[in-house]
Amino acid sequence: MRRVRMCAYAICTDVIWHFSQSVAHGFGLPRIVLRNSSISSFLAFAALPVIHEKYLPQQDSQLESLVPEVPPLQVKDLPTITTNDSDDLYKLIANMVTQTKASSGLIWNTFSELEESALSQSRELFAIPNFPIGPFHKSFPASSSSLLIQDRNSISWLDTQKPKSVLYVSFGSIAEMDEKEFNEMAWGLANSMQPFLWVVRPGLVRCSEWLEALPSGYMEKIGDMGCIVKWAPQQEVLAHFAVGGFWTHNGWNSTLESICEGVPMICSPCFGDQLVNAKYVSDVWGIGLRFEKGVDREKVERGIRRVMVEREGEEMRERILSLKEKVDVCLKEGGSSYQHLEELSSYILSF
């Protein structure tokens, strides 16, 4: 009975961290926190209550400055907080750090080989057991995690394309943009002359239902070079032989999925942890490039060519394929994530 109770409480996700410690304490139960984010972005958030007066709000003159409290981040990489009650939010984050330190352990959706330095920092900062047992999505079918109806025509279209020729473009289920930025993206994609699969989610463009924001005559211009859908089976798309690049907002799930399939990235982070993830993709791991300060059609066209057809993109692909191999190893018996999962199981049963 004791084991059942332990397992029932142990997975306390980051969504409910602000009260789950007191609840667990009230029941006399230990608590383990599950973080579905990168360790690096979590450490950046944890540092915000200490550094926000020094660096936030961001000033143009500071953007390129290094933040020694959270290396290798620059000021422009710090997680953004868009709220009028920022002081209260910083207090909430500080409370999160305190409650995490009071927990019995941390579970991470990552793997040791990817975030070795950040994992060491986390163990030092929180001084509790850390269990990097990811990537989580490799342990369940792709369809089970989909929130929207997936358009299977995207896979049929990919089947007709050449290997590594298609740029997959998707900014997840929350991001928004204005019509001007959307139009610049559209023309940049068209002018690149590179086949593309573009997920235009209803609501992606502000004040637009779906494709009415596209420039006049756009669909006729791109012809069979592009495929535009409302939603796609992303894990299956990234694993497809035809996909050679991923233009993403760098949510952690999307970033991990791209790494797991060896697909280099173009990064357009929007908010929150996405800026930290994009920093690591472009500047630390060297598996993508990052668009900064908005996009125009020339920047888009140039970025696509850098990733998809030039030597720079080949070098990114080599590095990310090396990470993909490490993912495959870490999940097998004897691998790092496999071992950490065994340790987690033993740790839970020890209470």
PDB file of C-alpha atoms in Angstrom, residues 74-287:
ATOM      1  CA  GLN A  74      23.621  36.598 -23.243  1.00  0.00           C
ATOM      2  CA  VAL A  75      21.031  39.131 -22.139  1.00  0.00           C
ATOM      3  CA  LYS A  76      19.059  38.549 -25.359  1.00  0.00           C
ATOM      4  CA  ASP A  77      18.745  34.842 -24.434  1.00  0.00           C
ATOM      5  CA  LEU A  78      17.095  35.348 -21.032  1.00  0.00           C
ATOM      6  CA  PRO A  79      13.536  33.990 -20.769  1.00  0.00           C
ATOM      7  CA  THR A  80      10.980  36.691 -21.435  1.00  0.00           C
ATOM      8  CA  ILE A  81       8.211  37.526 -19.006  1.00  0.00           C
ATOM      9  CA  THR A  82       5.261  39.397 -20.493  1.00  0.00           C
ATOM     10  CA  THR A  83       3.022  40.455 -17.645  1.00  0.00           C
ATOM     11  CA  ASN A  84       2.144  43.628 -15.757  1.00  0.00           C
ATOM     12  CA  ASP A  85       2.646  41.770 -12.476  1.00  0.00           C
ATOM     13  CA  SER A  86       6.301  40.900 -13.028  1.00  0.00           C
ATOM     14  CA  ASP A  87       7.266  41.464  -9.379  1.00  0.00           C
ATOM     15  CA  ASP A  88       4.703  38.907  -8.246  1.00  0.00           C
ATOM     16  CA  LEU A  89       5.907  36.496 -10.907  1.00  0.00           C
ATOM     17  CA  TYR A  90       9.519  36.820  -9.769  1.00  0.00           C
ATOM     18  CA  LYS A  91       8.360  36.031  -6.237  1.00  0.00           C
ATOM     19  CA  LEU A  92       6.512  33.004  -7.584  1.00  0.00           C
ATOM     20  CA  ILE A  93       9.644  31.810  -9.397  1.00  0.00           C
ATOM     21  CA  ALA A  94      11.713  32.299  -6.241  1.00  0.00           C
ATOM     22  CA  ASN A  95       9.168  30.196  -4.368  1.00  0.00           C
ATOM     23  CA  MET A  96       9.461  27.553  -7.086  1.00  0.00           C
ATOM     24  CA  VAL A  97      13.215  27.376  -6.521  1.00  0.00           C
ATOM     25  CA  THR A  98      12.730  27.052  -2.765  1.00  0.00           C
ATOM     26  CA  GLN A  99      10.112  24.327  -3.130  1.00  0.00           C
ATOM     27  CA  THR A 100      12.217  22.451  -5.664  1.00  0.00           C
ATOM     28  CA  LYS A 101      15.093  22.412  -3.184  1.00  0.00           C
ATOM     29  CA  ALA A 102      12.683  21.008  -0.584  1.00  0.00           C
ATOM     30  CA  SER A 103      11.573  18.164  -2.865  1.00  0.00           C
ATOM     31  CA  SER A 104      13.009  14.659  -2.858  1.00  0.00           C
ATOM     32  CA  GLY A 105      14.203  14.684  -6.461  1.00  0.00           C
ATOM     33  CA  LEU A 106      13.945  15.981 -10.027  1.00  0.00           C
ATOM     34  CA  ILE A 107      12.934  14.100 -13.177  1.00  0.00           C
ATOM     35  CA  TRP A 108      14.076  15.632 -16.480  1.00  0.00           C
ATOM     36  CA  ASN A 109      12.873  15.196 -20.053  1.00  0.00           C
ATOM     37  CA  THR A 110      16.411  15.177 -21.429  1.00  0.00           C
ATOM     38  CA  PHE A 111      19.445  12.917 -21.583  1.00  0.00           C
ATOM     39  CA  SER A 112      22.803  13.269 -19.858  1.00  0.00           C
ATOM     40  CA  GLU A 113      24.943  13.482 -22.981  1.00  0.00           C
ATOM     41  CA  LEU A 114      23.002  16.513 -24.256  1.00  0.00           C
ATOM     42  CA  GLU A 115      23.024  18.629 -21.082  1.00  0.00           C
ATOM     43  CA  GLU A 116      25.939  17.310 -19.068  1.00  0.00           C
ATOM     44  CA  SER A 117      27.092  20.722 -17.822  1.00  0.00           C
ATOM     45  CA  ALA A 118      23.575  21.910 -16.933  1.00  0.00           C
ATOM     46  CA  LEU A 119      22.902  18.630 -15.142  1.00  0.00           C
ATOM     47  CA  SER A 120      25.992  19.166 -12.989  1.00  0.00           C
ATOM     48  CA  GLN A 121      24.813  22.715 -12.187  1.00  0.00           C
ATOM     49  CA  SER A 122      21.358  21.440 -11.255  1.00  0.00           C
ATOM     50  CA  ARG A 123      22.777  18.835  -8.901  1.00  0.00           C
ATOM     51  CA  GLU A 124      24.922  21.490  -7.260  1.00  0.00           C
ATOM     52  CA  LEU A 125      22.118  24.062  -6.975  1.00  0.00           C
ATOM     53  CA  PHE A 126      19.409  21.730  -5.678  1.00  0.00           C
ATOM     54  CA  ALA A 127      21.497  19.052  -3.948  1.00  0.00           C
ATOM     55  CA  ILE A 128      18.821  16.399  -4.544  1.00  0.00           C
ATOM     56  CA  PRO A 129      18.796  13.348  -6.863  1.00  0.00           C
ATOM     57  CA  ASN A 130      18.381  14.273 -10.550  1.00  0.00           C
ATOM     58  CA  PHE A 131      17.018  11.742 -13.042  1.00  0.00           C
ATOM     59  CA  PRO A 132      17.408  12.643 -16.756  1.00  0.00           C
ATOM     60  CA  ILE A 133      15.328   9.842 -18.293  1.00  0.00           C
ATOM     61  CA  GLY A 134      14.294  11.401 -21.612  1.00  0.00           C
ATOM     62  CA  PRO A 135      13.494  11.902 -24.344  1.00  0.00           C
ATOM     63  CA  PHE A 136       9.982  11.036 -23.135  1.00  0.00           C
ATOM     64  CA  HIS A 137       8.374  10.970 -26.583  1.00  0.00           C
ATOM     65  CA  LYS A 138      10.494   7.987 -27.599  1.00  0.00           C
ATOM     66  CA  SER A 139       8.523   5.884 -25.126  1.00  0.00           C
ATOM     67  CA  PHE A 140       5.002   6.333 -26.512  1.00  0.00           C
ATOM     68  CA  PRO A 141       3.282   6.507 -29.944  1.00  0.00           C
ATOM     69  CA  ALA A 142       3.332   9.891 -31.659  1.00  0.00           C
ATOM     70  CA  SER A 143      -0.451  10.024 -32.133  1.00  0.00           C
ATOM     71  CA  SER A 144      -1.114   9.841 -28.402  1.00  0.00           C
ATOM     72  CA  SER A 145       0.426  13.294 -27.813  1.00  0.00           C
ATOM     73  CA  SER A 146      -1.391  15.170 -30.597  1.00  0.00           C
ATOM     74  CA  LEU A 147      -3.775  17.957 -29.515  1.00  0.00           C
ATOM     75  CA  LEU A 148      -5.135  18.785 -32.992  1.00  0.00           C
ATOM     76  CA  ILE A 149      -6.378  16.731 -35.928  1.00  0.00           C
ATOM     77  CA  GLN A 150      -3.392  15.659 -38.004  1.00  0.00           C
ATOM     78  CA  ASP A 151      -3.500  16.041 -41.786  1.00  0.00           C
ATOM     79  CA  ARG A 152      -2.197  12.776 -43.246  1.00  0.00           C
ATOM     80  CA  ASN A 153      -1.924  14.383 -46.696  1.00  0.00           C
ATOM     81  CA  SER A 154       1.345  15.864 -45.479  1.00  0.00           C
ATOM     82  CA  ILE A 155       2.890  12.385 -45.354  1.00  0.00           C
ATOM     83  CA  SER A 156       1.546  11.484 -48.804  1.00  0.00           C
ATOM     84  CA  TRP A 157       3.088  14.682 -50.180  1.00  0.00           C
ATOM     85  CA  LEU A 158       6.426  13.975 -48.491  1.00  0.00           C
ATOM     86  CA  ASP A 159       6.464  10.528 -50.096  1.00  0.00           C
ATOM     87  CA  THR A 160       6.798  12.242 -53.504  1.00  0.00           C
ATOM     88  CA  GLN A 161       9.827  14.370 -52.548  1.00  0.00           C
ATOM     89  CA  LYS A 162      13.567  13.732 -52.782  1.00  0.00           C
ATOM     90  CA  PRO A 163      15.565  12.673 -49.698  1.00  0.00           C
ATOM     91  CA  LYS A 164      16.536  15.531 -47.326  1.00  0.00           C
ATOM     92  CA  SER A 165      15.027  18.101 -49.693  1.00  0.00           C
ATOM     93  CA  VAL A 166      12.054  19.404 -47.674  1.00  0.00           C
ATOM     94  CA  LEU A 167      12.032  22.136 -45.037  1.00  0.00           C
ATOM     95  CA  TYR A 168       9.385  21.444 -42.401  1.00  0.00           C
ATOM     96  CA  VAL A 169       7.953  24.635 -40.846  1.00  0.00           C
ATOM     97  CA  SER A 170       5.887  24.594 -37.662  1.00  0.00           C
ATOM     98  CA  PHE A 171       5.668  26.940 -34.680  1.00  0.00           C
ATOM     99  CA  GLY A 172       3.643  24.742 -32.355  1.00  0.00           C
ATOM    100  CA  SER A 173       0.203  25.198 -30.863  1.00  0.00           C
ATOM    101  CA  ILE A 174       0.517  28.606 -29.124  1.00  0.00           C
ATOM    102  CA  ALA A 175       2.754  31.014 -31.074  1.00  0.00           C
ATOM    103  CA  GLU A 176       1.219  33.920 -32.997  1.00  0.00           C
ATOM    104  CA  MET A 177       2.495  36.426 -35.569  1.00  0.00           C
ATOM    105  CA  ASP A 178       1.198  39.442 -37.444  1.00  0.00           C
ATOM    106  CA  GLU A 179       0.257  39.450 -41.107  1.00  0.00           C
ATOM    107  CA  LYS A 180       3.392  41.307 -42.214  1.00  0.00           C
ATOM    108  CA  GLU A 181       5.721  38.733 -40.671  1.00  0.00           C
ATOM    109  CA  PHE A 182       3.594  35.932 -42.112  1.00  0.00           C
ATOM    110  CA  ASN A 183       3.884  37.427 -45.596  1.00  0.00           C
ATOM    111  CA  GLU A 184       7.654  37.792 -45.304  1.00  0.00           C
ATOM    112  CA  MET A 185       7.872  34.141 -44.266  1.00  0.00           C
ATOM    113  CA  ALA A 186       5.696  33.136 -47.201  1.00  0.00           C
ATOM    114  CA  TRP A 187       7.792  34.961 -49.787  1.00  0.00           C
ATOM    115  CA  GLY A 188      11.047  33.796 -48.223  1.00  0.00           C
ATOM    116  CA  LEU A 189       9.885  30.202 -48.481  1.00  0.00           C
ATOM    117  CA  ALA A 190       8.787  30.664 -52.081  1.00  0.00           C
ATOM    118  CA  ASN A 191      11.949  32.495 -53.151  1.00  0.00           C
ATOM    119  CA  SER A 192      14.208  29.832 -51.629  1.00  0.00           C
ATOM    120  CA  MET A 193      13.034  27.411 -54.320  1.00  0.00           C
ATOM    121  CA  GLN A 194      13.274  24.681 -51.688  1.00  0.00           C
ATOM    122  CA  PRO A 195      10.331  22.287 -51.177  1.00  0.00           C
ATOM    123  CA  PHE A 196       8.539  23.015 -47.909  1.00  0.00           C
ATOM    124  CA  LEU A 197       5.826  21.578 -45.678  1.00  0.00           C
ATOM    125  CA  TRP A 198       4.289  24.474 -43.756  1.00  0.00           C
ATOM    126  CA  VAL A 199       1.961  24.046 -40.775  1.00  0.00           C
ATOM    127  CA  VAL A 200      -0.301  27.098 -40.684  1.00  0.00           C
ATOM    128  CA  ARG A 201      -2.388  26.474 -37.596  1.00  0.00           C
ATOM    129  CA  PRO A 202      -5.727  28.345 -37.412  1.00  0.00           C
ATOM    130  CA  GLY A 203      -4.960  31.288 -35.143  1.00  0.00           C
ATOM    131  CA  LEU A 204      -1.260  31.426 -36.063  1.00  0.00           C
ATOM    132  CA  VAL A 205      -1.805  34.766 -37.820  1.00  0.00           C
ATOM    133  CA  ARG A 206      -3.529  37.393 -35.679  1.00  0.00           C
ATOM    134  CA  CYS A 207      -6.946  38.480 -36.979  1.00  0.00           C
ATOM    135  CA  SER A 208      -6.927  35.706 -39.576  1.00  0.00           C
ATOM    136  CA  GLU A 209      -8.830  32.438 -39.714  1.00  0.00           C
ATOM    137  CA  TRP A 210      -6.397  30.534 -41.906  1.00  0.00           C
ATOM    138  CA  LEU A 211      -4.875  31.144 -45.369  1.00  0.00           C
ATOM    139  CA  GLU A 212      -6.625  34.407 -46.255  1.00  0.00           C
ATOM    140  CA  ALA A 213      -3.514  36.218 -44.946  1.00  0.00           C
ATOM    141  CA  LEU A 214      -1.407  34.752 -47.764  1.00  0.00           C
ATOM    142  CA  PRO A 215      -0.380  37.163 -50.552  1.00  0.00           C
ATOM    143  CA  SER A 216      -2.602  37.196 -53.621  1.00  0.00           C
ATOM    144  CA  GLY A 217      -1.575  34.523 -56.126  1.00  0.00           C
ATOM    145  CA  TYR A 218       0.755  32.821 -53.664  1.00  0.00           C
ATOM    146  CA  MET A 219      -0.627  29.300 -53.985  1.00  0.00           C
ATOM    147  CA  GLU A 220      -0.381  29.492 -57.761  1.00  0.00           C
ATOM    148  CA  LYS A 221       3.225  30.662 -57.533  1.00  0.00           C
ATOM    149  CA  ILE A 222       4.453  27.851 -55.290  1.00  0.00           C
ATOM    150  CA  GLY A 223       2.518  25.097 -57.089  1.00  0.00           C
ATOM    151  CA  ASP A 224       3.758  21.668 -56.048  1.00  0.00           C
ATOM    152  CA  MET A 225       6.850  23.102 -54.353  1.00  0.00           C
ATOM    153  CA  GLY A 226       4.952  23.682 -51.119  1.00  0.00           C
ATOM    154  CA  CYS A 227       2.369  21.868 -49.034  1.00  0.00           C
ATOM    155  CA  ILE A 228       0.393  23.864 -46.445  1.00  0.00           C
ATOM    156  CA  VAL A 229      -1.648  22.070 -43.779  1.00  0.00           C
ATOM    157  CA  LYS A 230      -3.402  23.015 -40.542  1.00  0.00           C
ATOM    158  CA  TRP A 231      -1.563  20.406 -38.465  1.00  0.00           C
ATOM    159  CA  ALA A 232       0.844  17.562 -39.169  1.00  0.00           C
ATOM    160  CA  PRO A 233       2.000  14.390 -37.366  1.00  0.00           C
ATOM    161  CA  GLN A 234       5.242  16.033 -36.351  1.00  0.00           C
ATOM    162  CA  GLN A 235       7.224  13.059 -35.084  1.00  0.00           C
ATOM    163  CA  GLU A 236       6.409  11.134 -38.247  1.00  0.00           C
ATOM    164  CA  VAL A 237       7.243  14.138 -40.415  1.00  0.00           C
ATOM    165  CA  LEU A 238      10.647  14.663 -38.786  1.00  0.00           C
ATOM    166  CA  ALA A 239      11.431  10.958 -39.211  1.00  0.00           C
ATOM    167  CA  HIS A 240      10.518  11.034 -42.930  1.00  0.00           C
ATOM    168  CA  PHE A 241      13.328  10.499 -45.425  1.00  0.00           C
ATOM    169  CA  ALA A 242      12.356  13.645 -47.376  1.00  0.00           C
ATOM    170  CA  VAL A 243      12.767  16.105 -44.480  1.00  0.00           C
ATOM    171  CA  GLY A 244      16.138  17.835 -44.303  1.00  0.00           C
ATOM    172  CA  GLY A 245      15.453  20.814 -42.032  1.00  0.00           C
ATOM    173  CA  PHE A 246      13.008  22.094 -39.398  1.00  0.00           C
ATOM    174  CA  TRP A 247      12.054  25.765 -38.941  1.00  0.00           C
ATOM    175  CA  THR A 248      10.773  25.815 -35.374  1.00  0.00           C
ATOM    176  CA  HIS A 249       9.834  28.026 -32.421  1.00  0.00           C
ATOM    177  CA  ASN A 250      12.088  25.819 -30.259  1.00  0.00           C
ATOM    178  CA  GLY A 251       9.621  24.587 -27.716  1.00  0.00           C
ATOM    179  CA  TRP A 252      11.475  21.851 -25.853  1.00  0.00           C
ATOM    180  CA  ASN A 253       9.346  19.016 -27.236  1.00  0.00           C
ATOM    181  CA  SER A 254       9.957  20.159 -30.824  1.00  0.00           C
ATOM    182  CA  THR A 255      13.658  20.676 -30.177  1.00  0.00           C
ATOM    183  CA  LEU A 256      14.059  17.188 -28.725  1.00  0.00           C
ATOM    184  CA  GLU A 257      12.034  15.607 -31.524  1.00  0.00           C
ATOM    185  CA  SER A 258      14.301  17.244 -34.104  1.00  0.00           C
ATOM    186  CA  ILE A 259      17.429  16.043 -32.300  1.00  0.00           C
ATOM    187  CA  CYS A 260      16.043  12.509 -32.083  1.00  0.00           C
ATOM    188  CA  GLU A 261      15.574  12.389 -35.871  1.00  0.00           C
ATOM    189  CA  GLY A 262      18.825  14.135 -36.786  1.00  0.00           C
ATOM    190  CA  VAL A 263      17.168  17.148 -38.454  1.00  0.00           C
ATOM    191  CA  PRO A 264      19.027  20.513 -38.241  1.00  0.00           C
ATOM    192  CA  MET A 265      16.985  23.540 -37.245  1.00  0.00           C
ATOM    193  CA  ILE A 266      16.193  27.129 -38.114  1.00  0.00           C
ATOM    194  CA  CYS A 267      15.228  28.814 -34.850  1.00  0.00           C
ATOM    195  CA  SER A 268      12.570  31.505 -34.390  1.00  0.00           C
ATOM    196  CA  PRO A 269      11.970  31.551 -30.616  1.00  0.00           C
ATOM    197  CA  CYS A 270       8.943  33.511 -29.442  1.00  0.00           C
ATOM    198  CA  PHE A 271       8.914  33.621 -25.645  1.00  0.00           C
ATOM    199  CA  GLY A 272       9.751  31.832 -22.402  1.00  0.00           C
ATOM    200  CA  ASP A 273      12.211  28.959 -22.505  1.00  0.00           C
ATOM    201  CA  GLN A 274      12.318  28.985 -26.311  1.00  0.00           C
ATOM    202  CA  LEU A 275      15.035  31.671 -26.318  1.00  0.00           C
ATOM    203  CA  VAL A 276      17.332  29.539 -24.153  1.00  0.00           C
ATOM    204  CA  ASN A 277      16.658  26.435 -26.250  1.00  0.00           C
ATOM    205  CA  ALA A 278      17.444  28.357 -29.451  1.00  0.00           C
ATOM    206  CA  LYS A 279      20.700  29.624 -27.928  1.00  0.00           C
ATOM    207  CA  TYR A 280      21.853  26.080 -27.247  1.00  0.00           C
ATOM    208  CA  VAL A 281      20.742  24.806 -30.661  1.00  0.00           C
ATOM    209  CA  SER A 282      22.585  27.515 -32.573  1.00  0.00           C
ATOM    210  CA  ASP A 283      25.576  28.504 -30.445  1.00  0.00           C
ATOM    211  CA  VAL A 284      26.322  25.591 -28.096  1.00  0.00           C
ATOM    212  CA  TRP A 285      25.381  22.385 -29.902  1.00  0.00           C
ATOM    213  CA  GLY A 286      25.872  23.885 -33.383  1.00  0.00           C
ATOM    214  CA  ILE A 287      22.882  22.086 -34.890  1.00  0.00           C
TER     215      ILE A 287
END
